[in-house]
Short mmCIF file of C-alpha atoms in Angstrom, two decimals:
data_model
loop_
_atom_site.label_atom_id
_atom_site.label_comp_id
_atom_site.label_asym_id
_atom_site.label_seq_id
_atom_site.Cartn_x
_atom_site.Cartn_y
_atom_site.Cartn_z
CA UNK A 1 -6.84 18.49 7.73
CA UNK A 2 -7.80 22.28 7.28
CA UNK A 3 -7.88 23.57 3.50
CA UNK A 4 -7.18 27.21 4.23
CA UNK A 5 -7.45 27.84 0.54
CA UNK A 6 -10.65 25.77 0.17
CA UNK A 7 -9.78 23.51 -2.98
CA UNK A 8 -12.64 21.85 -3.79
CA UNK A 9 -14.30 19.96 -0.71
CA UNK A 10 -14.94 16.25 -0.43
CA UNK A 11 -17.77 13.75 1.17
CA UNK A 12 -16.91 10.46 2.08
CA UNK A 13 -19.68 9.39 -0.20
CA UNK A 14 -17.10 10.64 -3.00
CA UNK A 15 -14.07 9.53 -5.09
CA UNK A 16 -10.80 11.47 -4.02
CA UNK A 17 -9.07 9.77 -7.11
CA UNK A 18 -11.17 8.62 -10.14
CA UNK A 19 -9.37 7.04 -13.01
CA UNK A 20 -10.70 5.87 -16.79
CA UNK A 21 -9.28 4.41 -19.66
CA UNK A 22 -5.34 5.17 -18.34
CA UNK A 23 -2.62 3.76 -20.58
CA UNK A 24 1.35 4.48 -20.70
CA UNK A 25 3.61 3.15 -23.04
CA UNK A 26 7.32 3.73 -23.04
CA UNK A 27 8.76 4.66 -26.14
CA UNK A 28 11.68 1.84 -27.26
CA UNK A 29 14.64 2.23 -28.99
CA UNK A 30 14.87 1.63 -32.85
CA UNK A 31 14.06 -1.67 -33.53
CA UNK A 32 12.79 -2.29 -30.06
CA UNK A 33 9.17 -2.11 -29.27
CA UNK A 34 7.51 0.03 -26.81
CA UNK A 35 6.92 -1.37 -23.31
CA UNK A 36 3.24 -1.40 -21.98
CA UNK A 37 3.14 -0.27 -18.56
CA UNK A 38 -0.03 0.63 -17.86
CA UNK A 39 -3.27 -0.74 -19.97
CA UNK A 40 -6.58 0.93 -20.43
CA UNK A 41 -6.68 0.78 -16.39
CA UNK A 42 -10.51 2.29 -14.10
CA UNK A 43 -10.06 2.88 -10.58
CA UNK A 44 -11.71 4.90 -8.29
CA UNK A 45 -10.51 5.49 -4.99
CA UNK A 46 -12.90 6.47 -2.22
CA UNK A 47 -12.17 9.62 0.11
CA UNK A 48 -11.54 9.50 3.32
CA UNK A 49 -10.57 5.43 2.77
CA UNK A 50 -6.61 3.88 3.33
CA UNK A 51 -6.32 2.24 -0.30
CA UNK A 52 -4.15 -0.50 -0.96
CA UNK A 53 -2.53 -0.35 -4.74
CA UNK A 54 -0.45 -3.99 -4.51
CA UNK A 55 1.15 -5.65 -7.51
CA UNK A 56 4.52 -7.81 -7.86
CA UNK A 57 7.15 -6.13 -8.91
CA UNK A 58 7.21 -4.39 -12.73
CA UNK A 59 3.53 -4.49 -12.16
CA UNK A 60 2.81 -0.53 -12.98
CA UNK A 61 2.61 0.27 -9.46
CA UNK A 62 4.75 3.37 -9.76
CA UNK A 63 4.10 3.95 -13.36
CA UNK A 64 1.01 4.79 -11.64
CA UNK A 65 1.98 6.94 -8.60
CA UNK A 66 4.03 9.20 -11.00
CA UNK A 67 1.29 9.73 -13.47
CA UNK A 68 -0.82 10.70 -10.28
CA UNK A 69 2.13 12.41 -9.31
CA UNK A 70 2.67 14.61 -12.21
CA UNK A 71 5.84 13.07 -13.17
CA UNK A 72 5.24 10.90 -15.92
CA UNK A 73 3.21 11.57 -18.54
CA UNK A 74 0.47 9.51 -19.81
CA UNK A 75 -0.68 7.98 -23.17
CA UNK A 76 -4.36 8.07 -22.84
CA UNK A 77 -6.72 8.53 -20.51
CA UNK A 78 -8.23 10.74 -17.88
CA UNK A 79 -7.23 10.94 -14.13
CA UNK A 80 -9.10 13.18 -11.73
CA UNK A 81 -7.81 13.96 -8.47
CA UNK A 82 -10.26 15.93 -6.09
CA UNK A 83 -12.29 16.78 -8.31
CA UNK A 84 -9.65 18.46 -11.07
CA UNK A 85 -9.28 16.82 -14.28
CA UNK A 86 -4.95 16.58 -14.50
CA UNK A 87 -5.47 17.84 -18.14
CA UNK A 88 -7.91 21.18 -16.90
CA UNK A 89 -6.55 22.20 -13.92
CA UNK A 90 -3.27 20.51 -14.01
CA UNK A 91 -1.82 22.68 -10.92
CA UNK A 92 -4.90 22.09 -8.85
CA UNK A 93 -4.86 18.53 -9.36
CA UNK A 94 -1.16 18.41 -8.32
CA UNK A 95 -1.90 20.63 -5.09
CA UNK A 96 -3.75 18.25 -3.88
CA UNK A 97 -1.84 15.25 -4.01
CA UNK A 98 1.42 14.66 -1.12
CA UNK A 99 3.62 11.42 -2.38
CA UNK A 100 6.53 10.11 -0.25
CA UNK A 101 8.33 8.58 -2.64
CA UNK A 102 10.42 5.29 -1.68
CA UNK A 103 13.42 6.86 -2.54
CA UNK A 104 15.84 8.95 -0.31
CA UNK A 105 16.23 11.85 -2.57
CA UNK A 106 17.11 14.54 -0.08
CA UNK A 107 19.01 17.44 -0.34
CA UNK A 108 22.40 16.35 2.03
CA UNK A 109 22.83 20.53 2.65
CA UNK A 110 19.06 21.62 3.95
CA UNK A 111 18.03 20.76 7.54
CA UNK A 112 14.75 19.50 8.14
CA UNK A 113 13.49 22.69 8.66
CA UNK A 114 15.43 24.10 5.93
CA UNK A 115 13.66 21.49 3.03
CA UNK A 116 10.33 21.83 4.76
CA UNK A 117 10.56 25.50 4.12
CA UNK A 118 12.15 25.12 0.89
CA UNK A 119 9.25 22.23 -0.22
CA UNK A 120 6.34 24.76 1.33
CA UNK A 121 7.80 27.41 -1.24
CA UNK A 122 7.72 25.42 -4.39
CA UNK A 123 3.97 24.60 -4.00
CA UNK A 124 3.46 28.54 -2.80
CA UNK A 125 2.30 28.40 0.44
CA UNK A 126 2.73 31.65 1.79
CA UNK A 127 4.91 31.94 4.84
CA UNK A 128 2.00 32.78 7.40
CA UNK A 129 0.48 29.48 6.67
CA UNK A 130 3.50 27.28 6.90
CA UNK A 131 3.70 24.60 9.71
CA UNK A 132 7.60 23.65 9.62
CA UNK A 133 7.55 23.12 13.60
CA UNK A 134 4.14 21.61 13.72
CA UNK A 135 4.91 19.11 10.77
CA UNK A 136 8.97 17.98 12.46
CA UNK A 137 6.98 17.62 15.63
CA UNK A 138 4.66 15.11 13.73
CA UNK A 139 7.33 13.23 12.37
CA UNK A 140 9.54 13.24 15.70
CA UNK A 141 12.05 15.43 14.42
CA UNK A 142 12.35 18.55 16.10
CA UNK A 143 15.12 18.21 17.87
CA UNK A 144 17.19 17.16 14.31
CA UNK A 145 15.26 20.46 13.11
CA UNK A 146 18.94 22.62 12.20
CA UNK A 147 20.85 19.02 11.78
CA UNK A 148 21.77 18.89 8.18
CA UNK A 149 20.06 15.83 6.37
CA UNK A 150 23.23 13.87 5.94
CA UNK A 151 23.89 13.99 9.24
CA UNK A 152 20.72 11.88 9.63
CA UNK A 153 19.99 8.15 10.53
CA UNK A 154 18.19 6.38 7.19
CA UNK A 155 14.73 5.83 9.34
CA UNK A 156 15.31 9.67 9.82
CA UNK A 157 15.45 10.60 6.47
CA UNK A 158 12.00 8.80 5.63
CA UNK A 159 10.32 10.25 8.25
CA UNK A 160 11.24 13.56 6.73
CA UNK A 161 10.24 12.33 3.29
CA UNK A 162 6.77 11.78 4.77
CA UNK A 163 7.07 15.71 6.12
CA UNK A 164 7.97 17.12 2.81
CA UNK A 165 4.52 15.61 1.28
CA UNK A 166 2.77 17.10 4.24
CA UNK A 167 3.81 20.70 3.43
CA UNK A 168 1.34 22.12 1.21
CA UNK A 169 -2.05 20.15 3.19
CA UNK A 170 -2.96 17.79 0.40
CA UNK A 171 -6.12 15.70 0.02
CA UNK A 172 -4.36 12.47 -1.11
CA UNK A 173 -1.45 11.10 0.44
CA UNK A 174 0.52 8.58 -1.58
CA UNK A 175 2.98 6.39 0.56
CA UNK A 176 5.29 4.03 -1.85
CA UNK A 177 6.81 1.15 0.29
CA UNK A 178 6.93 3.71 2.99
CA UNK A 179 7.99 1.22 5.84
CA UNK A 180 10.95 -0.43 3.33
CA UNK A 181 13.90 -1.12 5.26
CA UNK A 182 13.19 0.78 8.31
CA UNK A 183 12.89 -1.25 11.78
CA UNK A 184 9.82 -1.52 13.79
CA UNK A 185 9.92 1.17 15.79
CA UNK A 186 9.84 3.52 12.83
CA UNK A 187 7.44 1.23 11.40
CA UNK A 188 5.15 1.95 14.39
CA UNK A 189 5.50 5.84 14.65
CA UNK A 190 4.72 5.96 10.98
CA UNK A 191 1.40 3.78 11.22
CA UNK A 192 0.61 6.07 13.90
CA UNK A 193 1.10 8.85 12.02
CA UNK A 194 -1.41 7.56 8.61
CA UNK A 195 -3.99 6.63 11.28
CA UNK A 196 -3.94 10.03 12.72
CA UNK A 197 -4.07 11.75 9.18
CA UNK A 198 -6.49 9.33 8.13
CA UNK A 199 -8.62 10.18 10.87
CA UNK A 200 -8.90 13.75 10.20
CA UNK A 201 -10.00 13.06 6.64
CA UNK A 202 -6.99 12.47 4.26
CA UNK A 203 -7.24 10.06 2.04
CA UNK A 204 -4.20 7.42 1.83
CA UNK A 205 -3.14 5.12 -0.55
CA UNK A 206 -0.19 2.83 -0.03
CA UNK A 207 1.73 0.20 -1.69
CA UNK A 208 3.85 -2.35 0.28
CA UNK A 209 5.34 -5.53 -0.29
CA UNK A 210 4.45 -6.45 3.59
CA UNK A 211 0.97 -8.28 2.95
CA UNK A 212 0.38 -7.87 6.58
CA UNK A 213 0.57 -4.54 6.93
CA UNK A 214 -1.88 -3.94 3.75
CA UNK A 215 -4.24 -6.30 5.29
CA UNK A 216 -3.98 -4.65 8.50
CA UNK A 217 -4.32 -0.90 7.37
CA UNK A 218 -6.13 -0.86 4.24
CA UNK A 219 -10.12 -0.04 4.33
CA UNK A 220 -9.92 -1.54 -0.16
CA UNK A 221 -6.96 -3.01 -1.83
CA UNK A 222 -6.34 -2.65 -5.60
CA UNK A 223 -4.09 -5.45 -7.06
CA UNK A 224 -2.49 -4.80 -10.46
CA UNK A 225 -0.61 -6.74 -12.57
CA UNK A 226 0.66 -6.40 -16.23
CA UNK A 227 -0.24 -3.58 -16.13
CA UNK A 228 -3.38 -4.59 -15.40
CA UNK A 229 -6.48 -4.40 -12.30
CA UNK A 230 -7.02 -7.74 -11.56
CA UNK A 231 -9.03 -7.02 -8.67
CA UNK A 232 -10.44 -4.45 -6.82
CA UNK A 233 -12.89 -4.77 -3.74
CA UNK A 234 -12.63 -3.95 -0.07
CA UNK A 235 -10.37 -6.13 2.29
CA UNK A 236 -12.74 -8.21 3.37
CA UNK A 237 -14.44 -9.13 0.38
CA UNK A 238 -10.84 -9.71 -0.99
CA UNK A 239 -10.26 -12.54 1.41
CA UNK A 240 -13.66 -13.99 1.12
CA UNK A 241 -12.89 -14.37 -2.58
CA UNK A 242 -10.78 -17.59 -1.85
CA UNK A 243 -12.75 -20.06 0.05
CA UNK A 244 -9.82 -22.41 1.06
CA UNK A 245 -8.98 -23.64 4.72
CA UNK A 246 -5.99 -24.98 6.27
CA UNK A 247 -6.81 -27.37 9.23
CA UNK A 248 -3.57 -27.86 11.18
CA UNK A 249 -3.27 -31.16 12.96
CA UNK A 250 -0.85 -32.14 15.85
CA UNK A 251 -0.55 -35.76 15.77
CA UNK A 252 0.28 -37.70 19.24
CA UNK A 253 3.75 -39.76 17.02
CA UNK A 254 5.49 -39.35 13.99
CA UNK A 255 3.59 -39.86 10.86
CA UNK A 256 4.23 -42.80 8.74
CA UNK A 257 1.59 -42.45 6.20
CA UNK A 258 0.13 -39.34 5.19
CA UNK A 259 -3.49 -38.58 4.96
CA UNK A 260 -4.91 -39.16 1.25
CA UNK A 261 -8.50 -38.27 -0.01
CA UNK A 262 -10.10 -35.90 -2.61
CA UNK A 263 -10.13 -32.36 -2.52
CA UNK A 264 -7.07 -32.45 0.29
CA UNK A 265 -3.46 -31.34 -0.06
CA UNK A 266 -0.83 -32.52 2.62
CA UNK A 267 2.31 -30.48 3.60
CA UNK A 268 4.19 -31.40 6.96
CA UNK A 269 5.62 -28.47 8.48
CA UNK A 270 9.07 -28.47 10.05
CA UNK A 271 7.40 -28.74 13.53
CA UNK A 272 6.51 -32.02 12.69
CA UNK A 273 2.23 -30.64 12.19
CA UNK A 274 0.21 -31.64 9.28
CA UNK A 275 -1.06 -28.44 6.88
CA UNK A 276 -4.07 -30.23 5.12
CA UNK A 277 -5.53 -27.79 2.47
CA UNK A 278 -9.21 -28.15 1.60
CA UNK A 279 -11.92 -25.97 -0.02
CA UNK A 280 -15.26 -25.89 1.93
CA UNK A 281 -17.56 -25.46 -0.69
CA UNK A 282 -16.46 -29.06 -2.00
CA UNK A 283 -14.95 -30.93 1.03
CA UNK A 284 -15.98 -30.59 4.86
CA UNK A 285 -13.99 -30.81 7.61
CA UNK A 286 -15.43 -34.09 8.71
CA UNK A 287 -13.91 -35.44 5.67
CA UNK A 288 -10.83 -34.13 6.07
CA UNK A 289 -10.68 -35.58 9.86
CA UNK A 290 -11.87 -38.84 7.97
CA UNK A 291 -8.42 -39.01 5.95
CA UNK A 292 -6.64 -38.18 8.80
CA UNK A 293 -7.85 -41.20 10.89
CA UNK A 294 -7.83 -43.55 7.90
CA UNK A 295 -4.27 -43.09 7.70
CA UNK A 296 -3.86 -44.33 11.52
CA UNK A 297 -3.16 -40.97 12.90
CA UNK A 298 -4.20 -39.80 16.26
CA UNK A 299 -4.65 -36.35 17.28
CA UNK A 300 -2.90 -34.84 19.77
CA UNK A 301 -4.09 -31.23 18.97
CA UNK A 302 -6.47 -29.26 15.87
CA UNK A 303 -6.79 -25.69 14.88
CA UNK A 304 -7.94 -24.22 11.50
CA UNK A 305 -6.61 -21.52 9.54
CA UNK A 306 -8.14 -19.64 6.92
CA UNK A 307 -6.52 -17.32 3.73
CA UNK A 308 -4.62 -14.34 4.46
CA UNK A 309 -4.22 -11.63 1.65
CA UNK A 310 -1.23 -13.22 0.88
CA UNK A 311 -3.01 -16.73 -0.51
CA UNK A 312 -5.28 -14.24 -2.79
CA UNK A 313 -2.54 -11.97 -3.82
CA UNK A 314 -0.91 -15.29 -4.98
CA UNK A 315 -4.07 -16.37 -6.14
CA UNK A 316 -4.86 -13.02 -8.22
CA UNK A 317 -1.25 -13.04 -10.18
CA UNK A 318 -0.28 -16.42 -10.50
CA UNK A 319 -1.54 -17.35 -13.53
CA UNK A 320 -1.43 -13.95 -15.12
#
């Protein structure tokens, strides 16, 4: 997007968001410890990239977002946001940073236009350079553009969230569970939407709880939890982590005895298939057909599968 007031300019070759040594610990009550939230976390995020920040719930996911945010305050460490230090040039850094947050907090009195305009004036962009009309177009509302919010649907309402963080032009765009709740169609116009940012050079991290979607949009994927990074690489290096196959098998008749042989799990699905789980660094798929016939069973049909992002999401916090 165009940076009319030409805040510090970006290469793809650079880190929109670089983070070092970042820690938050809630205060506790008397005679209750502090909670940990966030511990001694790195993380850069590339411009220009769709980052994935995924974590099971209570991970520090949006202990995270607000610190980025400017709403929380951290314990330690230093976060730099396009190039501003949040300590330095704490206004800069928060100029050029959008987050839709995952809540509806919306004013029920302002129209769309009306908490566009009223948004564009608490991060001072001077009327000449506001694009109410241009932004409600983006997010399909400008025909709800005098409608007051209350009056609007829920998808409604989240598409103006996303319009409200696109006010004042940021770098960064932060979407928190931005598809939540909403139905497909919304789901669609909003993916639409981060592509088209995306594509003229903002930067986008999300978090989700749809795996799909993450695997889908997302250039890297972070994955915290405890507070911690357990992982960080780009989405295909991710799944390549996890070498472990599914090979699918149809059989021609009920099965009466189930395959058997090391290095293979067995699950029959509801459909009546065989889920045989292998890894193929330590067990081929010719052994794996072995079991199969050993056990009597012909094959009516065979297809492999290999792991999704769920498997090493699973995988990654598990046994953490």
């Amino acid at each position: 997007m165009s940076d009319p007031k030409g805040r510090g300019k970006r290469t793809m070759s650079e880190n929109a968001i670089q983070i070092r040594g970042l820690r938050k610990t809630y205060s506790g009550r008397r005679g209750v410890p502090g909670k940990e939230a966030l511990g001694d976390v790195d993380l850069d995020i590339p411009a220009g990239s769709v980052f994935g920040l995924l974590g099971p719930n209570g991970a520090g996911k949006s202990t995270l977002i607000n610190i980025l945010a400017g709403l929380v305050i951290k314990s330690a460490g230093k976060v730099t946001i396009w190039g501003f230090d949040q300590d330095v040039n704490p206004r800069q850094s928060r100029a050029a940073i959008g987050v839709m947050p995952q809540e509806l907090n919306l004013d029920p009195f302002f129209t769309p236009r009306g908490a566009l305009e009223v948004q564009a004036g608490l991060y001072g962009v001077p009327g000449s350079q506001r694009r109410s009309d241009e932004i409600l177009k983006l997010i399909g509302l400008e025909d709800k553009a005098q409608a007051y919010a209350r009056t609007l649907s829920g998808g409604m309402r989240r598409r103006l969230l996303l319009g409200k963080a696109l006010v004042h032009r940021p770098h960064v765009l932060v979407l928190d569970e931005p598809t939540a709740g909403v139905d497909i169609e919304l789901r669609q116009m909003l993916w639409e939407n981060i592509r088209r940012l995306n594509a003229e050079g903002m930067t986008i991290i999300l978090t989700t709880h749809y795996l799909e979607e993450a695997e889908e949009m997302c250039d890297q994927i972070a994955i915290i939890n405890h507070g911690q990074v357990v992982a960080r690489d780009s989405t295909a290096n991710l799944l390549a982590r996890l070498d472990a196959r599914k090979m699918i098998i149809a059989p021609e008749s009920p099965v009466v005895t189930l395959p058997a042989a090391p290095g293979i799990e067995v699950a029959v699905r509801t459909d009546g298939t065989l889920a045989l789980t292998y890894h193929s660094a330590q067990t081929g798929a010719e052994a794996v057909l072995s079991a199969v016939r050993d056990a009597g069973i012909r094959i009516r049909d065979v297809r492999t599968e290999q792991a999704d992002l769920q498997d090493v999401f699973l995988e990654l916090t598990r046994s953490r």
